[in-house]
XYZ file of C-alpha atoms in Angstrom:
555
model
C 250.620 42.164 -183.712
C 249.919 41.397 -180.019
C 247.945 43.070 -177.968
C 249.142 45.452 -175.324
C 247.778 43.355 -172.919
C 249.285 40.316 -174.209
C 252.554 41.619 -174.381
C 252.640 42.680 -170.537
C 251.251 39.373 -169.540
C 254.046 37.676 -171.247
C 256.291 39.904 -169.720
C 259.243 38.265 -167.886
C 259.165 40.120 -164.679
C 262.236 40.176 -162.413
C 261.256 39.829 -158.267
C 260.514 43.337 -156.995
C 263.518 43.150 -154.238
C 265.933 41.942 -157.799
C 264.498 45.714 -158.790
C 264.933 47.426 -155.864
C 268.529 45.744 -155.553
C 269.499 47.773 -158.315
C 269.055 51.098 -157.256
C 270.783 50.006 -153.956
C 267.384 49.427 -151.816
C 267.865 46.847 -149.586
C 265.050 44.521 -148.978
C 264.071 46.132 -145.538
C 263.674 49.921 -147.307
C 261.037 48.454 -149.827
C 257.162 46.988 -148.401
C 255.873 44.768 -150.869
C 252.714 44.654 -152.746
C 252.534 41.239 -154.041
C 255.906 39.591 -155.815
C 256.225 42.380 -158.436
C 255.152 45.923 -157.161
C 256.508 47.698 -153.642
C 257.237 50.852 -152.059
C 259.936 52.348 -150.397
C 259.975 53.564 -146.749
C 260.034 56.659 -145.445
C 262.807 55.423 -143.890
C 264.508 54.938 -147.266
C 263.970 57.925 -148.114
C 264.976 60.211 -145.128
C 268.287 58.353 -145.818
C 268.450 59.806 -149.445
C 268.679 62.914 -148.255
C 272.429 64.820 -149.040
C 272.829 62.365 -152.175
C 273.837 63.633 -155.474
C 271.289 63.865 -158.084
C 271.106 63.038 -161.477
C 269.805 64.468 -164.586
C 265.956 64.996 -164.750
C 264.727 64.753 -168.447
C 261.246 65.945 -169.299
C 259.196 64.278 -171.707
C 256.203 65.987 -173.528
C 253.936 66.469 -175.858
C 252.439 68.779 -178.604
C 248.200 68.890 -178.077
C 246.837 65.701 -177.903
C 244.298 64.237 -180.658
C 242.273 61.302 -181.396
C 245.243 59.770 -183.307
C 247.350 60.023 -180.448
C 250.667 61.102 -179.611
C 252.365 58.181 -177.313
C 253.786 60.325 -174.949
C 253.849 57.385 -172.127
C 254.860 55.503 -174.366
C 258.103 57.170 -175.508
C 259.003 57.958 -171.655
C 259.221 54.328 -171.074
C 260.614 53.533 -174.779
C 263.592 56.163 -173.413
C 264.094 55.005 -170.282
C 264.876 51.537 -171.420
C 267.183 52.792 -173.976
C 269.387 55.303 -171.673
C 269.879 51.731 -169.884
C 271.226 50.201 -172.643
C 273.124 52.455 -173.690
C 274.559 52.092 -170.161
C 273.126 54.967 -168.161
C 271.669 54.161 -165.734
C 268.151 55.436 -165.797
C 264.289 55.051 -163.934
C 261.454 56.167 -165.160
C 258.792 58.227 -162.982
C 255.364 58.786 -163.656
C 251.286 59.069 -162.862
C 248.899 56.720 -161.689
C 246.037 56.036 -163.589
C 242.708 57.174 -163.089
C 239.580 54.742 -163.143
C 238.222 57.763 -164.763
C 239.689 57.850 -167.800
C 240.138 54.117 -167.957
C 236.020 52.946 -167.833
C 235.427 56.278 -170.140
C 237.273 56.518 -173.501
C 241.241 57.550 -172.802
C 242.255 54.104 -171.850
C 244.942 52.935 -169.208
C 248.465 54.946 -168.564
C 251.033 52.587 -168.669
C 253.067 52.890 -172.006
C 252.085 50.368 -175.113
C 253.364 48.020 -177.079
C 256.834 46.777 -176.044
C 257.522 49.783 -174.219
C 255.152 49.126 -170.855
C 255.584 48.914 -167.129
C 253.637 45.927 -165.993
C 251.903 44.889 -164.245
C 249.758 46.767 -166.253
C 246.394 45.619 -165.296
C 247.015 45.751 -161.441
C 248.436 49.601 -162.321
C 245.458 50.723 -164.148
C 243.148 49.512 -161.350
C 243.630 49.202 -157.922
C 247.233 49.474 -157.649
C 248.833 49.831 -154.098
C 245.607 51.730 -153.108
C 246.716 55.025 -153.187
C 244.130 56.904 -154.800
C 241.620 54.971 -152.666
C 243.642 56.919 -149.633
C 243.077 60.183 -150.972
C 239.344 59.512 -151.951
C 238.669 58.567 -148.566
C 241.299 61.786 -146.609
C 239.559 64.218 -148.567
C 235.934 62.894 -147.740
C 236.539 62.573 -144.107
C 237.428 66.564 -143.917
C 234.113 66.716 -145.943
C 232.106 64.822 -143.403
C 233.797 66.463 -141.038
C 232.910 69.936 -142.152
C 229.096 69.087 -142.602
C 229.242 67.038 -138.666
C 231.065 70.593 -137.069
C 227.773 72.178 -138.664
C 225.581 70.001 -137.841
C 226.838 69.894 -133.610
C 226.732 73.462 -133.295
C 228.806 75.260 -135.133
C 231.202 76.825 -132.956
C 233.713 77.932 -135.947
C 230.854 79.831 -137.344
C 231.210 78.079 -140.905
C 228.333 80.460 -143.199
C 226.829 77.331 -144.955
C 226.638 79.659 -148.234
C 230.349 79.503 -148.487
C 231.614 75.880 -148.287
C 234.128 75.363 -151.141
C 235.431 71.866 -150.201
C 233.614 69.634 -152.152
C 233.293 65.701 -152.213
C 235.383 63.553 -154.456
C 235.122 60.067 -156.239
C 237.492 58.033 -158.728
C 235.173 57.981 -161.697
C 233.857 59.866 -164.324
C 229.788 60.709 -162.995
C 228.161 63.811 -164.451
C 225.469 63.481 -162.409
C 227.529 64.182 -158.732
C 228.849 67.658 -160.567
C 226.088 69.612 -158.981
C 223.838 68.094 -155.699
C 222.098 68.891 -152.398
C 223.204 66.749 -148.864
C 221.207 67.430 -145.868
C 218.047 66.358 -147.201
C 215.680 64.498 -144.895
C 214.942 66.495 -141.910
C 217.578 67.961 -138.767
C 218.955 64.595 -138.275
C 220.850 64.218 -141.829
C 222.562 68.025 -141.295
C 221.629 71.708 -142.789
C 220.967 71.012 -146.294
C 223.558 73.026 -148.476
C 224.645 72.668 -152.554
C 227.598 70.988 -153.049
C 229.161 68.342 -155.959
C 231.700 66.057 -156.193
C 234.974 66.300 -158.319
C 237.111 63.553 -159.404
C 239.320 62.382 -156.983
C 242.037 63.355 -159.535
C 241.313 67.120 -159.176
C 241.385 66.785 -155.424
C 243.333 69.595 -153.784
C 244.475 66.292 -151.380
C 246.012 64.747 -154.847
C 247.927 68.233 -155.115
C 249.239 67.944 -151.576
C 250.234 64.187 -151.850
C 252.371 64.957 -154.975
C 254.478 68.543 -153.747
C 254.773 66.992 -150.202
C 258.334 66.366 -149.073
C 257.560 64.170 -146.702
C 255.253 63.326 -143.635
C 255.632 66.169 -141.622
C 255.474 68.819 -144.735
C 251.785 66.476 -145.695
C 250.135 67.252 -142.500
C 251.335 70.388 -142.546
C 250.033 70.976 -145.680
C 246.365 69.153 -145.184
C 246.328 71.662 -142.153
C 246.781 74.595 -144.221
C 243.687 73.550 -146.658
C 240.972 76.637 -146.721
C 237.264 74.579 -146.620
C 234.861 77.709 -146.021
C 234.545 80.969 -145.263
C 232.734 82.039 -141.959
C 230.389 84.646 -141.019
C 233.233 87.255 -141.398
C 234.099 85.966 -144.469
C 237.848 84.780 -142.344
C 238.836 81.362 -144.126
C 238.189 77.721 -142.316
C 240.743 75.283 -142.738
C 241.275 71.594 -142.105
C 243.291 72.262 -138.794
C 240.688 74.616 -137.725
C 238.371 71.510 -137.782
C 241.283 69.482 -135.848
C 240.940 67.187 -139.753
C 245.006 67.492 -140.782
C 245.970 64.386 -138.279
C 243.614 61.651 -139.228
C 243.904 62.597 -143.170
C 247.573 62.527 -142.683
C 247.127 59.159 -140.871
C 245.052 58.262 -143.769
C 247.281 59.137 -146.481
C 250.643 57.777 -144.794
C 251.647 55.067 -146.502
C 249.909 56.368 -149.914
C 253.012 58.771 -149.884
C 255.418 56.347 -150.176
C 256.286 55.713 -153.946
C 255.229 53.030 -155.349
C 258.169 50.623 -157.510
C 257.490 48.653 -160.248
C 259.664 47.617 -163.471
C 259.283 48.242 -167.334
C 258.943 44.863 -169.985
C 262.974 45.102 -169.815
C 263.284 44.734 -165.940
C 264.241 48.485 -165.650
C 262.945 50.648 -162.610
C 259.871 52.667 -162.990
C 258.306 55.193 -160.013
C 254.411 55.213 -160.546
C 253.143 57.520 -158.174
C 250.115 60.350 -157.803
C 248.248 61.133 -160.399
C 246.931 64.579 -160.515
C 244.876 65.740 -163.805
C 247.053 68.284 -166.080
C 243.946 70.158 -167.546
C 242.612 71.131 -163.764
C 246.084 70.356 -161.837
C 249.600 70.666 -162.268
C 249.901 67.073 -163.873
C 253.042 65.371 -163.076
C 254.145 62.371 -160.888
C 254.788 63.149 -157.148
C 257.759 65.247 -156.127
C 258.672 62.562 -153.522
C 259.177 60.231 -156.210
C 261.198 62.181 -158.578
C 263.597 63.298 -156.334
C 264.186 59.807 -154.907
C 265.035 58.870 -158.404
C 266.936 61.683 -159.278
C 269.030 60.611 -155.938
C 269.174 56.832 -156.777
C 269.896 57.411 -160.853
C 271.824 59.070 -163.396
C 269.198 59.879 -165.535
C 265.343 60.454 -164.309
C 262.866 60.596 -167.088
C 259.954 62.079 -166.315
C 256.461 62.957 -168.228
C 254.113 66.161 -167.697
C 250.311 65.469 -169.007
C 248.809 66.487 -171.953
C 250.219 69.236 -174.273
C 253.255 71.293 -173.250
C 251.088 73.960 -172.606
C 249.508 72.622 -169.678
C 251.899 69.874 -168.883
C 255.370 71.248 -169.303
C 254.167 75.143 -168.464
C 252.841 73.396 -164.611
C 255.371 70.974 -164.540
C 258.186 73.726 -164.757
C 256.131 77.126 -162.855
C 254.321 74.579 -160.150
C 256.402 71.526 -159.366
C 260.414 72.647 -160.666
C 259.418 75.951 -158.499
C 257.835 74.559 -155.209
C 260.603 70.972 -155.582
C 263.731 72.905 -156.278
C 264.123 70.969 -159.222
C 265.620 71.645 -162.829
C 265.290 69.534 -165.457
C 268.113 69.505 -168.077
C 266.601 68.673 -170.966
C 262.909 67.979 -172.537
C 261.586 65.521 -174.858
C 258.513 66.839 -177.375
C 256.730 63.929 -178.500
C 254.781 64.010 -182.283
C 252.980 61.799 -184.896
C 252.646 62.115 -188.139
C 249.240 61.514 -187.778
C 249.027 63.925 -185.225
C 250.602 66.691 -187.269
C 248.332 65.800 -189.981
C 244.578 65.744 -187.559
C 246.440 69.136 -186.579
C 246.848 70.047 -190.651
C 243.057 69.312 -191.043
C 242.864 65.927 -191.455
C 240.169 64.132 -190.798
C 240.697 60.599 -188.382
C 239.340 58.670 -191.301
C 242.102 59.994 -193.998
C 244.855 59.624 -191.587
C 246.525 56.304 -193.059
C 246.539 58.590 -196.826
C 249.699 60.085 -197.200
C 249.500 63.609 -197.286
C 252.839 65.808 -196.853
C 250.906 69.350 -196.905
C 248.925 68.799 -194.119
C 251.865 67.458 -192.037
C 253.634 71.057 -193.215
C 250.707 72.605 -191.629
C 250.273 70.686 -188.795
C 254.104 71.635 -188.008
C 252.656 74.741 -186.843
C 251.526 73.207 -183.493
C 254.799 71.735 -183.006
C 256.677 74.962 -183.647
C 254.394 76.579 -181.135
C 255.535 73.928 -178.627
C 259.437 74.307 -179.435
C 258.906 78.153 -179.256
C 257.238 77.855 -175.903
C 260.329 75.257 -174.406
C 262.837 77.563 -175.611
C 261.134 80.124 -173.356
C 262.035 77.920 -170.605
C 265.409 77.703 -171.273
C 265.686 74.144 -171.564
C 267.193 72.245 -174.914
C 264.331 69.932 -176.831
C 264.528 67.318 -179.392
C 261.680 66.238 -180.820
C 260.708 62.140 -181.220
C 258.349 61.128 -184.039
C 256.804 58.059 -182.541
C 256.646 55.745 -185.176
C 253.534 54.082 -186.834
C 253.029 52.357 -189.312
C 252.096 53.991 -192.463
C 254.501 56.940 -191.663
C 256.030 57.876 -194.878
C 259.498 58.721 -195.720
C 258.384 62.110 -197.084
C 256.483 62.497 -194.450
C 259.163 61.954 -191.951
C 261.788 64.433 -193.686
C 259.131 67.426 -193.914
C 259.038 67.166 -189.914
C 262.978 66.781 -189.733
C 263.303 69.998 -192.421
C 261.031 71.483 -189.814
C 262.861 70.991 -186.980
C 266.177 72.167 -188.598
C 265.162 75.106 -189.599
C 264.533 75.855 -185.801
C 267.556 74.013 -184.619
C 266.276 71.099 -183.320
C 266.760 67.468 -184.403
C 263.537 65.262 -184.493
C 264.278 61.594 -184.406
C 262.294 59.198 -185.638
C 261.396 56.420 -182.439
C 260.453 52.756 -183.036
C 260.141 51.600 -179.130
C 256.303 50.693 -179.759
C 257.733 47.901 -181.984
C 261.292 47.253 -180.735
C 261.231 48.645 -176.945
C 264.459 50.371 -176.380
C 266.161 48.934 -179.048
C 263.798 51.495 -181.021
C 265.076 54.364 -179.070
C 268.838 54.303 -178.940
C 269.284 57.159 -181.306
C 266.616 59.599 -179.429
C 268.547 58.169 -176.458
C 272.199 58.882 -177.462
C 270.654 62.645 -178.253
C 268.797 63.357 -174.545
C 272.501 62.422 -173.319
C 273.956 65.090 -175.727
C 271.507 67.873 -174.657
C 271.289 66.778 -171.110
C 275.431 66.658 -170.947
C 275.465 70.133 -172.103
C 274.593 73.740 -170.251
C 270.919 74.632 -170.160
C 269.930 78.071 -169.166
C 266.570 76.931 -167.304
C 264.275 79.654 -166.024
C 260.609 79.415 -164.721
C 258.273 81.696 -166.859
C 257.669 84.439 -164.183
C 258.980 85.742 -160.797
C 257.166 84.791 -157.611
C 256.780 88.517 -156.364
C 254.598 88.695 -159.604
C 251.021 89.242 -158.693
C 248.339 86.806 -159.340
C 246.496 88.055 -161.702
C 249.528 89.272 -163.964
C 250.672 85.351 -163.875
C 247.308 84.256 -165.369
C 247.853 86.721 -168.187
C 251.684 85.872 -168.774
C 250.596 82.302 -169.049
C 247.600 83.252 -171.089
C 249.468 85.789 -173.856
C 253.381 84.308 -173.851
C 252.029 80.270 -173.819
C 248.778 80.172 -175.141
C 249.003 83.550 -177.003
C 245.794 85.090 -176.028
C 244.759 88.657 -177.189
C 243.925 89.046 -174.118
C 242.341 87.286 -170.703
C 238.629 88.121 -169.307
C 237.807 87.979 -165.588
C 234.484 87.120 -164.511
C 232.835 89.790 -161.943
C 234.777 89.729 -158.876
C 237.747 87.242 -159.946
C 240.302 90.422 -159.930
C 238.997 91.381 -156.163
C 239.187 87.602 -155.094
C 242.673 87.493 -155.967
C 243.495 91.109 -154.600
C 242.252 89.441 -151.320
C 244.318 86.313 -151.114
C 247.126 88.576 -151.674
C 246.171 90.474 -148.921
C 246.083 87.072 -146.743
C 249.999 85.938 -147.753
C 249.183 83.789 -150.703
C 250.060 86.313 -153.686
C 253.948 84.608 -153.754
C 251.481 81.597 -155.195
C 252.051 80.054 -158.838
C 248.791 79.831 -160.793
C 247.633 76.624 -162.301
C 245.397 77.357 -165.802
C 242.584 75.186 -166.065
C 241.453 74.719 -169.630
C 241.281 72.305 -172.885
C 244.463 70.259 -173.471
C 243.408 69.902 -177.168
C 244.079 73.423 -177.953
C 246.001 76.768 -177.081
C 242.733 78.432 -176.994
C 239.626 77.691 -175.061
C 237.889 75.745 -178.081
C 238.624 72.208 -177.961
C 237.634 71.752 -181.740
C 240.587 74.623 -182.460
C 243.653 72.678 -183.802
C 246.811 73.969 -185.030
C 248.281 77.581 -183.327
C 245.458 79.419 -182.593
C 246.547 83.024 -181.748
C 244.650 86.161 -180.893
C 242.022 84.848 -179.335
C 240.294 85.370 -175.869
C 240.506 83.093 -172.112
C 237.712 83.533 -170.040
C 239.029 82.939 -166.290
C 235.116 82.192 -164.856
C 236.600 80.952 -161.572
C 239.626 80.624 -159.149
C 240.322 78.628 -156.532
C 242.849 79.003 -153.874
C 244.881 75.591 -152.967
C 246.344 76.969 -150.087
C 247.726 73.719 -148.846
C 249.040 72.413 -152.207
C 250.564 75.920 -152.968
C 249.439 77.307 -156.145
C 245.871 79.436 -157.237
C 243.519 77.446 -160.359
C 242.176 79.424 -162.644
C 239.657 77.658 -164.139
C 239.126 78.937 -167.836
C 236.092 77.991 -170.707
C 233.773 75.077 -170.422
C 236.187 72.790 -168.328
C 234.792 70.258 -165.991
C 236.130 69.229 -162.921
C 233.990 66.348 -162.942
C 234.131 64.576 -166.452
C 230.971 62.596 -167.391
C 231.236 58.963 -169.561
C 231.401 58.934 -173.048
C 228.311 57.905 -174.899
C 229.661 53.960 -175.426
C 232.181 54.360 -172.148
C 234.930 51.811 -172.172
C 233.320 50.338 -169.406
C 230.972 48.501 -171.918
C 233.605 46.494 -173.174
C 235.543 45.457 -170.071
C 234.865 41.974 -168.198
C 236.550 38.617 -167.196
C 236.960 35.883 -169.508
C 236.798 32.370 -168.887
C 240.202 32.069 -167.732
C 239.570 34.784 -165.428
C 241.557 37.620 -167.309
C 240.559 40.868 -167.569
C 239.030 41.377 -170.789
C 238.569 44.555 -172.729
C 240.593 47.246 -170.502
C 243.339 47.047 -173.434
């Protein structure tokens, strides 16, 4: 079997205005990138506005594990088989993260012979956009630390500067640091850290922004310190919101590429689903939605972070509402979630799928919450075996959901005409979508909803003064606010090692953070790092150019 990379470079890529073409872009609404990547103007999209949309179709996940779960993978498998079965359907979502990509997850652009391509250029550099908000955010950062430095006329108490420094990689050793060092001519020195750029609040904004006008409005709105009265600082108090926005103006316009069977795909954002809401940018998905019959879209990790953010955070503050969803399993996942060890994973072993089922019932209860219909795709691998198979489908039925067996890893959309012709069924009838709780709800009664109803805690804990820091925001106008939880994606509880459907346990909330300009409050919860460190043999290792000049090793 070919490679992934070897089956994107022999991709037979259409021109990107041939693309464009198709969803009715003419070749002055797109800027190219090269013959085979673009984006679309603002221009393009101001005259999108009015359109009809189509139908938005989530695709997600139950937790992910080391045998993996494909959930890329089957949103581009199902986009190309919606087209042809003769909808016509594009595909939206994230960027990739260098992060992830030089430490162990690997790139985000589908496998096998369901991929967007170009895949290398996508997993690396891409249109640049991530380099755009690396370098917004840092400029309000220098500019905080230059305001002190010339005086200080806003007051800013140097013991309360929460806007941190960002970079694109994973670095452990940025998570915690000192600037200033060196005497009065570097600055006061202060502790700080850097996140990844992925967790930037500037990521958040970039992917809930409407358009230009609703980004610098939003970059204004971003709280950077407190000041001697403990009265918040923000971005347009430091006069920062016009050159970010200046910064980040063409990184807002979504970026169009094509799948290996010359169908449309949006790639654009990319914020982190454990410590953000997840998802591909609002701009993006509702230029789809207004350009296609069918949108299908992905939410990261499990559908307890992904789907929970992607329907309380981006449906709420986009006006959007998805008709159906998509929960994406392996058997091999089911079975690492029955107790399975990686190793034994190729055995068959119907028992420990059985159990396994237990995380995927978890995940149908949860969607059904929402309102919205599911059925369930077992992406195939090989090795899968017929009993196997059926004890999912019995599963399933019992619950009254079909779960259809996918093959697009192998066949591309070919593999994925019958999960295909059943989105259309559930999409095409009446969903009954709701978000999970009302906006007049306070703050700290959304963390526990989210806690006890998705992740069924006993119960949540609040470090000392969390409950008071959120009693105060409320105070300020910000209690109307959804709440992003920041934990694990590999389990329900705070325990990554804690497979399965963990129930009854406890969430410590250690931390919150108010994203004032993106819209929503994180709480962050357990051990979770906003700045992930490299594995001990990082990917990195293994990545170079050949002789030919290829990359090497990133696949």
């Amino acid at each position: 079997m070919q490679t992934d990379i070897q089956i994107a470079r022999a991709a037979q890529k259409r021109p990107i205005s041939q693309i464009a073409a198709g969803l009715g872009l003419g070749g002055d609404q797109i800027l190219p990138y090269g013959h085979d990547k673009a984006k679309i103007t603002h221009d393009a999209l101001a005259a999108l506005s009015g359109r009809p949309e189509g139908r938005l179709i989530l695709v997600t996940a139950i937790n992910p594990t080391p045998a993996g779960e494909g959930k890329t993978t089957t949103t581009v498998g199902l986009g190309d088989a919606l087209n042809r079965i003769g909808k016509r359907a594009t595909i939206c979502i994230r960027e990739a993260s260098l992060g992830p990509n030089f430490g162990m997850k690997g790139g985000a652009a589908g496998g096998g012979f369901a991929q967007i391509v170009p895949m290398e250029e996508m997993n690396l550099h891409f249109t640049g956009d991530f380099h755009a908000i690396t370098s917004a955010h840092n400029l309000l950062a220098a500019m905080i630390d230059n305001h002190i430095h010339w005086g200080n006329a806003l007051r800013i108490d140097t013991r309360r500067v929460t806007w941190r420094r960002v970079m694109d990689m994973n670095d452990r050793a940025l998570r915690d640091i000192t600037v200033g060092l060196g005497g009065p001519a570097n600055g006061f020195a202060r502790q700080t850290g850097f996140d990844i750029t992925v967790a930037s609040e500037v990521m958040a904004i970039l992917c809930l922004a409407r358009d230009l006008a609703d980004l610098n409005d939003r970059l204004g709105r971003i709280v950077v310190a407190q000041d001697m009265d403990r009265s918040p600082v923000t971005a347009r108090d430091l006069g920062a919101d016009g050159a970010m926005t200046v910064l980040l103006k063409d990184a807002l316009q979504p970026n169009l590429v094509q799948t290996l069977e010359n169908n449309p795909a949006f790639v654009h954002g990319g914020p982190f689903a454990n410590i953000a809401h997840g998802c591909n940018s609002l701009i993006a998905t509702r230029a789809a939605l207004r350009l296609s019959d069918y949108v299908v879209t992905e939410a990261g990790f499990g559908a307890d972070l992904g789907a929970e953010k992607f329907i309380n955070i981006k449906c709420r503050l986009g006006g959007l509402t998805p008709s159906a969803a998509v929960l994406v399993a392996t058997i091999r996942a089911l079975k690492m979630n029955g107790g399975v060890g990686k190793g034994d994973l190729a055995q068959e072993d119907v028992a420990a799928v059985t159990r396994g089922c237990a995380n995927l019932g978890r995940h149908l209860e949860n969607l059904a919450g929402f309102g919205l219909p599911v059925v369930v795709a077992v992406n195939h691998f090989e090795g899968d075996s017929p009993a196997e198979l059926a004890a999912v489908q019995e599963f399933c039925a019992a619950r009254g959901v079909r779960a259809i067996p996918a093959r697009h890893w192998a066949l591309g959309g070919a593999g994925a005409e019958d999960l295909a012709r059943a989105v259309v069924d559930l999409a095409e009838g009446r969903a009954e979508f709701r978000p999970l709780y009302p906006d007049e709800m306070p703050l700290w009664d959304k963390i526990q909803t989210i806690c006890t109803r998705i992740h069924r805690a006993a119960r949540v804990e609040a470090a000392p003064g969390i409950r008071d820091q959120l009693a105060a925001w409320e105070a300020a106008g910000h209690g109307r606010m959804p709440v992003c939880i920041a934990k694990t994606q590999y389990s329900f509880s705070t325990d990554p090692d804690l497979r399965g459907a963990p129930e009854g346990h406890v969430i410590p909330v250690r931390e919150v953070r108010l994203n004032a300009g993106a819209g929503f409050v994180v709480a962050i919860c357990g051990q979770i790092m906003t700045m992930p460190g490299l594995p001990r043999s990082p990917a990195a290792q293994s990545i170079r150019l050949d002789e030919d000049g290829q990359v090497e090793g990133l696949f």
